Short mmCIF file of C-alpha atoms in Angstrom, two decimals:
data_model
loop_
_atom_site.label_atom_id
_atom_site.label_comp_id
_atom_site.label_asym_id
_atom_site.label_seq_id
_atom_site.Cartn_x
_atom_site.Cartn_y
_atom_site.Cartn_z
CA PRO H 105 4.59 -9.47 -21.34
CA PRO H 106 2.09 -12.38 -21.28
CA LYS H 107 0.89 -13.58 -17.91
CA GLY H 108 3.42 -15.74 -16.18
CA VAL H 109 6.35 -14.51 -18.34
CA LEU H 110 9.11 -12.59 -16.57
CA ASP H 111 9.92 -9.21 -18.17
CA VAL H 112 13.72 -9.05 -18.31
CA ASN H 113 13.71 -5.63 -20.02
CA PRO H 114 11.82 -3.38 -17.65
CA VAL H 115 11.44 0.31 -18.51
CA VAL H 116 13.82 2.36 -16.41
CA ARG H 117 12.73 5.96 -16.09
CA GLU H 118 15.33 8.67 -15.69
CA PRO H 119 14.96 10.30 -12.28
CA ALA H 120 13.47 13.80 -12.21
CA VAL H 121 16.48 15.08 -10.30
CA LEU H 122 19.94 13.53 -10.49
CA PRO H 123 22.16 13.39 -7.41
CA TRP H 124 24.81 16.03 -6.95
CA ARG H 125 27.92 15.21 -8.91
CA LEU H 126 31.49 16.39 -8.53
CA ALA H 127 33.29 17.41 -11.73
CA TRP H 128 36.94 18.31 -11.98
CA ARG H 129 39.23 19.76 -14.62
CA CYS H 130 43.01 19.96 -14.27
CA GLU H 131 45.36 21.64 -16.73
CA LEU H 132 49.10 21.31 -17.07
CA GLY H 133 50.48 23.82 -19.53
CA ALA H 134 53.52 25.81 -20.54
CA ALA H 135 53.81 28.90 -22.73
CA TYR H 136 56.64 30.95 -24.19
CA ASP H 137 56.12 34.75 -24.01
CA SER H 138 58.34 36.85 -26.27
CA ASN H 139 57.82 40.09 -24.30
CA ILE H 140 56.69 39.29 -20.79
CA PHE H 141 57.17 42.87 -19.49
CA ARG H 142 55.46 44.46 -22.54
CA TYR H 143 58.50 46.57 -23.40
CA SER H 144 58.58 48.78 -26.49
CA GLU H 145 61.15 48.11 -29.19
CA THR H 146 63.18 51.04 -27.86
CA ASP H 147 63.05 49.58 -24.36
CA VAL H 148 64.28 46.24 -25.63
CA ASP H 149 67.19 47.89 -27.46
CA ASP H 150 68.16 49.85 -24.34
CA PHE H 151 67.98 46.70 -22.23
CA LEU H 152 70.18 44.77 -24.64
CA ASP H 153 72.66 47.68 -24.72
CA GLY H 154 72.82 47.72 -20.90
CA LYS H 155 71.36 51.23 -20.54
CA GLU H 156 69.41 52.43 -17.47
CA GLY H 157 69.94 49.38 -15.31
CA ASP H 158 67.52 50.70 -12.64
CA ARG H 159 64.78 50.75 -15.29
CA TYR H 160 65.36 47.18 -16.47
CA PRO H 161 66.36 45.10 -13.42
CA VAL H 162 65.40 41.89 -15.21
CA GLU H 163 67.16 38.78 -16.49
CA TYR H 164 65.51 38.50 -19.93
CA VAL H 165 62.69 40.25 -21.76
CA ASP H 166 61.19 36.88 -22.75
CA ASP H 167 60.31 33.92 -20.56
CA VAL H 168 58.53 30.59 -20.26
CA ARG H 169 55.69 30.17 -17.82
CA PHE H 170 54.29 26.95 -16.41
CA GLU H 171 50.50 27.24 -16.21
CA PRO H 172 48.82 24.72 -13.88
CA SER H 173 45.15 25.11 -12.98
CA VAL H 174 42.33 23.21 -11.30
CA ASP H 175 38.54 23.64 -11.36
CA LEU H 176 36.16 21.84 -8.98
CA SER H 177 32.40 21.94 -9.61
CA LEU H 178 29.31 20.68 -7.81
CA ILE H 179 26.48 20.15 -10.28
CA ARG H 180 22.81 19.46 -9.68
CA GLU H 181 20.75 18.55 -12.75
CA GLU H 182 17.12 18.04 -13.64
CA PRO H 183 17.54 16.38 -17.07
CA GLY H 184 16.01 18.41 -19.87
CA ARG H 185 14.93 21.19 -17.50
CA ARG H 186 17.64 22.91 -15.48
CA GLU H 187 21.15 22.68 -14.10
CA THR H 188 22.87 24.39 -11.16
CA GLU H 189 26.66 24.63 -10.91
CA LEU H 190 28.91 25.80 -8.06
CA ARG H 191 32.57 26.15 -9.05
CA LEU H 192 35.89 26.97 -7.41
CA SER H 193 39.06 27.51 -9.45
CA ALA H 194 42.75 28.20 -8.97
CA ASP H 195 45.22 29.14 -11.72
CA GLY H 196 48.96 29.61 -11.50
CA ARG H 197 51.36 31.41 -13.83
CA LEU H 198 54.90 30.45 -12.84
CA ALA H 199 57.71 32.23 -14.70
CA THR H 200 60.88 30.18 -14.98
CA ILE H 201 63.39 33.08 -15.16
CA ASN H 202 61.77 36.38 -14.18
CA ASP H 203 60.04 34.98 -11.11
CA GLU H 204 58.60 38.41 -10.22
CA LYS H 205 56.18 37.84 -13.14
CA SER H 206 54.66 34.79 -11.44
CA PHE H 207 51.14 35.20 -10.07
CA ALA H 208 48.03 33.29 -8.99
CA LYS H 209 44.33 33.73 -9.78
CA LEU H 210 41.56 32.42 -7.51
CA GLY H 211 37.92 32.29 -8.54
CA ALA H 212 34.37 31.19 -7.72
CA ARG H 213 31.21 30.95 -9.81
CA VAL H 214 27.50 30.16 -9.47
CA ARG H 215 25.61 29.32 -12.66
CA GLU H 216 21.96 28.49 -13.30
CA THR H 217 20.75 27.11 -16.65
CA ARG H 218 17.16 26.61 -17.80
CA THR H 219 17.53 24.21 -20.72
CA GLY H 220 16.32 25.66 -24.01
CA ILE H 221 15.48 29.01 -22.38
CA ALA H 222 18.39 30.93 -20.81
CA TYR H 223 21.32 30.84 -18.42
CA ALA H 224 22.86 33.26 -15.93
CA PHE H 225 25.93 33.24 -13.74
CA VAL H 226 27.86 35.44 -11.36
CA ASP H 227 31.56 34.94 -10.79
CA TYR H 228 34.36 36.48 -8.79
CA TYR H 229 38.12 36.25 -9.09
CA ALA H 230 41.10 37.74 -7.33
CA ILE H 231 44.77 38.19 -8.20
CA PRO H 232 46.42 38.80 -4.82
CA ALA H 233 49.67 40.17 -6.27
CA TYR H 234 50.83 41.01 -9.79
CA HIS H 235 54.07 42.70 -10.86
CA VAL H 236 53.72 45.07 -13.81
CA ARG H 237 57.34 46.24 -14.19
CA HIS H 238 59.55 49.11 -12.99
CA LEU H 239 57.95 52.47 -13.82
CA TRP H 240 58.99 56.11 -13.54
CA ASP H 241 57.96 57.66 -10.20
CA ALA H 242 58.21 61.45 -10.23
CA ASP H 243 57.86 61.58 -6.43
CA ALA H 244 60.85 59.30 -5.81
CA PRO H 245 64.25 60.77 -4.80
CA THR H 246 66.44 61.97 -7.65
CA GLY H 247 68.66 59.18 -8.93
CA ASP H 248 66.20 56.46 -7.93
CA ARG H 249 63.14 57.34 -10.00
CA TYR H 250 62.25 53.87 -11.27
CA ARG H 251 60.23 51.85 -8.78
CA SER H 252 58.62 48.43 -8.82
CA CYS H 253 54.95 48.72 -9.76
CA ASP H 254 52.75 46.01 -8.26
CA LEU H 255 49.00 45.65 -7.96
CA ARG H 256 46.20 43.44 -6.65
CA LYS H 257 42.95 42.91 -8.49
CA HIS H 258 39.39 41.89 -7.64
CA ALA H 259 36.64 41.40 -10.23
CA VAL H 260 32.93 40.51 -10.19
CA ARG H 261 30.96 39.67 -13.34
CA LEU H 262 27.29 39.03 -14.05
CA GLU H 263 26.34 37.40 -17.35
CA ALA H 264 23.04 36.20 -18.80
CA GLY H 265 22.19 34.78 -22.20
CA SER H 266 19.51 33.00 -24.18
CA ASP H 267 19.75 29.24 -24.86
CA ARG H 268 18.40 28.82 -28.42
CA SER H 269 15.05 30.23 -27.28
CA LEU H 270 14.74 33.35 -29.46
CA PRO H 271 12.39 33.45 -32.48
CA VAL H 272 15.44 34.08 -34.72
CA PRO H 273 18.45 31.78 -35.23
CA LEU H 274 20.82 33.52 -32.85
CA ASP H 275 21.50 33.91 -29.15
CA LEU H 276 22.24 37.09 -27.23
CA ILE H 277 24.56 37.40 -24.24
CA ALA H 278 24.69 40.45 -21.96
CA ARG H 279 27.31 41.04 -19.30
CA VAL H 280 28.41 43.61 -16.77
CA LYS H 281 31.72 43.50 -14.90
CA TYR H 282 33.32 45.48 -12.09
CA ASP H 283 37.09 45.55 -11.50
CA TYR H 284 39.09 47.04 -8.66
CA MET H 285 42.86 47.48 -9.02
CA GLY H 286 44.86 48.52 -5.97
CA TYR H 287 48.50 49.53 -6.43
CA ASP H 288 51.41 49.64 -4.02
CA GLN H 289 52.33 52.79 -2.09
CA ASP H 290 54.62 54.21 -4.78
CA PHE H 291 51.80 54.26 -7.32
CA VAL H 292 48.69 54.67 -5.19
CA GLU H 293 47.44 57.35 -7.61
CA TYR H 294 46.77 54.50 -10.06
CA ASP H 295 44.16 52.83 -7.79
CA SER H 296 41.19 52.28 -10.08
CA ASP H 297 37.57 51.22 -10.40
CA ALA H 298 36.36 49.98 -13.78
CA TRP H 299 32.94 49.08 -15.14
CA THR H 300 32.50 47.09 -18.35
CA THR H 301 29.18 46.45 -20.08
CA GLY H 302 28.92 44.31 -23.17
CA LEU H 303 26.63 42.52 -25.60
CA THR H 304 27.47 39.49 -27.76
CA ALA H 305 25.51 37.92 -30.60
CA VAL H 306 25.99 34.20 -31.27
CA VAL H 307 25.15 32.57 -34.60
CA ARG H 308 25.56 28.98 -35.76
CA PRO H 309 25.63 29.09 -39.58
CA ALA H 310 26.54 25.43 -40.06
CA ARG H 311 26.81 22.25 -38.08
CA GLY H 312 29.74 22.46 -35.66
CA VAL H 313 30.38 26.17 -36.36
CA ARG H 314 29.74 28.94 -33.84
CA ILE H 315 30.48 32.64 -34.40
CA ASP H 316 30.47 35.23 -31.59
CA LEU H 317 30.40 38.97 -32.37
CA GLY H 318 30.67 41.32 -29.42
CA TYR H 319 30.99 44.93 -28.30
CA ALA H 320 31.86 46.23 -24.84
CA LEU H 321 32.35 49.65 -23.29
CA ARG H 322 34.84 49.92 -20.43
CA LYS H 323 35.13 53.00 -18.21
CA LEU H 324 38.00 53.18 -15.73
CA THR H 325 38.25 55.89 -13.08
CA ALA H 326 41.58 56.29 -11.32
CA ARG H 327 42.25 57.89 -7.94
CA GLY H 328 44.63 60.41 -9.48
CA TYR H 329 46.38 61.66 -6.33
CA ASP H 330 48.78 60.27 -3.75
CA GLU H 331 49.10 62.75 -0.89
CA VAL H 332 46.94 63.75 2.06
CA GLY H 333 45.08 66.95 1.29
CA GLU H 334 45.18 66.46 -2.47
CA THR H 335 42.14 65.95 -4.67
CA PRO H 336 41.90 64.79 -8.29
CA GLU H 337 41.49 68.44 -9.27
CA THR H 338 44.53 69.76 -7.37
CA SER H 339 46.89 66.82 -7.85
CA ASP H 340 49.92 66.97 -10.13
CA ASP H 341 50.11 63.15 -10.40
CA SER H 342 49.29 61.05 -13.45
CA ASP H 343 45.64 60.30 -14.15
CA ILE H 344 45.18 56.98 -16.00
CA SER H 345 41.36 57.26 -16.27
CA TYR H 346 40.06 56.19 -19.67
CA GLU H 347 37.13 55.04 -21.77
CA GLN H 348 37.57 52.06 -24.08
CA ASP H 349 35.61 50.52 -26.94
CA GLU H 350 36.15 46.77 -27.46
CA TYR H 351 35.14 44.80 -30.56
CA THR H 352 35.50 41.01 -30.54
CA LEU H 353 35.16 38.16 -33.01
CA ARG H 354 35.40 34.48 -32.11
CA VAL H 355 34.93 31.49 -34.42
CA ARG H 356 34.73 27.93 -33.10
CA TRP H 357 34.75 25.02 -35.54
CA ASP H 358 34.15 21.50 -34.25
CA LEU H 359 35.67 19.28 -36.92
CA GLY H 360 34.92 16.03 -35.14
CA HIS H 361 36.58 13.19 -37.08
CA ASP H 362 36.54 15.03 -40.41
CA VAL H 363 40.32 15.55 -40.65
CA SER H 364 41.71 12.77 -38.45
CA ASP H 365 40.80 9.89 -36.18
CA ILE H 366 41.21 12.27 -33.21
CA PRO H 367 38.26 14.65 -32.61
CA THR H 368 39.50 18.21 -33.21
CA VAL H 369 38.13 21.65 -32.39
CA LEU H 370 39.62 24.84 -33.86
CA THR H 371 39.05 28.26 -32.30
CA PHE H 372 40.11 31.63 -33.72
CA GLY H 373 39.69 35.04 -32.13
CA ALA H 374 40.35 38.72 -32.77
CA LYS H 375 39.84 41.76 -30.54
CA LEU H 376 40.24 45.46 -31.24
CA SER H 377 40.33 47.86 -28.28
CA GLN H 378 40.45 51.64 -28.67
CA ARG H 379 41.35 53.45 -25.47
CA PHE H 380 40.86 57.18 -24.93
CA TYR H 381 42.48 58.71 -21.85
CA GLN H 382 40.31 61.21 -19.99
CA THR H 383 42.79 63.20 -17.91
CA ASP H 384 42.22 66.94 -17.48
CA ARG H 385 45.83 67.51 -16.42
CA GLU H 386 48.04 69.97 -18.24
CA VAL H 387 50.53 68.42 -20.62
CA ALA H 388 53.43 69.47 -18.38
CA ASP H 389 51.89 67.58 -15.43
CA ASP H 390 50.85 64.41 -17.29
CA PRO H 391 52.55 64.23 -20.70
CA TYR H 392 52.06 60.46 -21.06
CA HIS H 393 48.26 60.57 -20.74
CA ALA H 394 47.04 64.00 -21.91
CA ALA H 395 45.18 63.60 -25.23
CA ARG H 396 46.54 60.06 -25.60
CA GLU H 397 44.86 57.32 -27.60
CA ASP H 398 45.89 53.66 -27.57
CA THR H 399 44.89 50.94 -30.01
CA TYR H 400 45.21 47.29 -28.97
CA TRP H 401 45.02 44.31 -31.32
CA THR H 402 44.83 40.72 -30.11
CA PHE H 403 44.74 37.65 -32.37
CA THR H 404 44.39 34.12 -30.99
CA GLY H 405 44.28 30.58 -32.32
CA ARG H 406 43.74 27.28 -30.56
CA SER H 407 43.60 23.66 -31.68
CA ALA H 408 42.14 21.11 -29.24
CA HIS H 409 42.56 17.37 -29.81
CA GLU H 410 40.56 14.86 -27.74
CA LEU H 411 43.00 12.07 -27.03
CA SER H 412 40.46 10.17 -24.91
CA ASP H 413 37.21 10.75 -23.04
CA ARG H 414 39.14 12.40 -20.23
CA VAL H 415 42.30 13.82 -21.83
CA THR H 416 42.60 16.69 -24.33
CA LEU H 417 45.72 18.23 -25.85
CA GLU H 418 45.61 21.92 -26.76
CA VAL H 419 48.07 23.96 -28.78
CA PHE H 420 47.58 27.74 -28.73
CA TYR H 421 49.03 30.98 -30.07
CA GLU H 422 48.39 34.63 -29.19
CA HIS H 423 49.64 37.87 -30.74
CA ARG H 424 49.24 41.22 -28.96
CA ARG H 425 50.22 44.67 -30.06
CA ARG H 426 49.68 48.24 -28.86
CA SER H 427 50.14 51.53 -30.66
CA SER H 428 49.96 54.87 -28.84
CA GLU H 429 49.41 58.36 -30.20
CA SER H 430 49.30 61.82 -28.65
CA GLN H 431 48.78 65.24 -30.18
CA TYR H 432 51.29 66.63 -27.67
CA VAL H 433 54.04 63.98 -27.60
CA GLU H 434 55.00 63.15 -31.17
CA GLU H 435 57.28 60.23 -30.31
CA LEU H 436 55.07 58.66 -27.66
CA GLY H 437 54.99 55.41 -29.60
CA LEU H 438 58.73 54.93 -29.20
CA SER H 439 58.21 54.24 -25.49
CA LYS H 440 54.64 52.86 -25.48
CA ASP H 441 54.19 50.72 -28.61
CA TYR H 442 54.86 47.02 -28.15
CA THR H 443 54.27 43.60 -29.67
CA ALA H 444 54.20 40.29 -27.84
CA ASP H 445 53.74 36.71 -29.01
CA ARG H 446 52.75 33.81 -26.83
CA VAL H 447 52.74 30.16 -27.89
CA GLY H 448 52.25 27.02 -25.83
CA LEU H 449 50.46 23.79 -25.17
CA ARG H 450 48.48 22.22 -22.36
CA LEU H 451 47.13 18.87 -21.32
CA ILE H 452 43.60 18.89 -19.91
CA PHE H 453 42.32 16.12 -17.63
CA GLU H 454 38.59 15.95 -16.86
CA GLY H 455 36.33 13.66 -14.90
CA GLU H 456 33.22 13.49 -12.71
CA ARG H 457 31.37 11.23 -10.33
CA PHE H 458 28.04 11.20 -8.53
CA LEU H 459 28.18 11.82 -4.79
CA ASP H 460 25.15 9.67 -3.91
#
């Protein structure tokens, strides 16, 4: 400005590094599950007819779960250059009738992003206790062969991907994941280690549209024995070791205000998993896993509506199905095939504030 004139519009430069900020996300949701124990159609018929009460000690085959969750993040940002995020999360799944199907999931994540170049993160989560259902236990006393099957799970994942920095109009994401599943004493032979490696390609063919195409290979190795002195080679217990191919498709469409005054985002997904059991047991020792192949289909849909800057309403649907085949057990599908539908809604509350 001219000499002697006060400049009332000074240039304010954005700081090179912003103060740490605390961001939070809370979800309150509920979902109906049509087959919470993943029973086959034959199982459901037997349950409804009151057969084998020790196999189906449940109230209903369907249920409603309340699904609260909370994420807390500390974020450090250098605008236009990089961002560091430290996150803790807790999720609950609270069944209203079959309370044995309630469980909790605890997680932590560290993520580093170099804007316009790449990102990477490592995360960990644990499920301290999860009830599968009552399963046949060949080692149990006669007359009481169905026992509660429960597990605990720990998982670590490393993921890295490009951030619109490749010379072609797509991004690539690579990931590797390790899972440990530990079962209760009645099913200790199911204790497992699993490694999953995957690659996803991301394309953005139009404004607001993102398409993810992925493949992953999962290899699970089970303990396969439950007694002192046994080895996987000498055991007569079930061996649930397998290899699995996973193919995924995800489409996200940000409609903005195109269809209503409320910003809307639609997400659709499909996953095909083909599982091949690897047991070397004789058919007589492990009829449910020898030469068995499973095919899993999962279809999902979600509609998110931004009610305000801090509140979003989501409606979601999920369909799962499994089909099992074996060259030794012709009617394996009668006891292993299942379908399950899940539909629900959730309210999402988000906010953040600088700590300095």
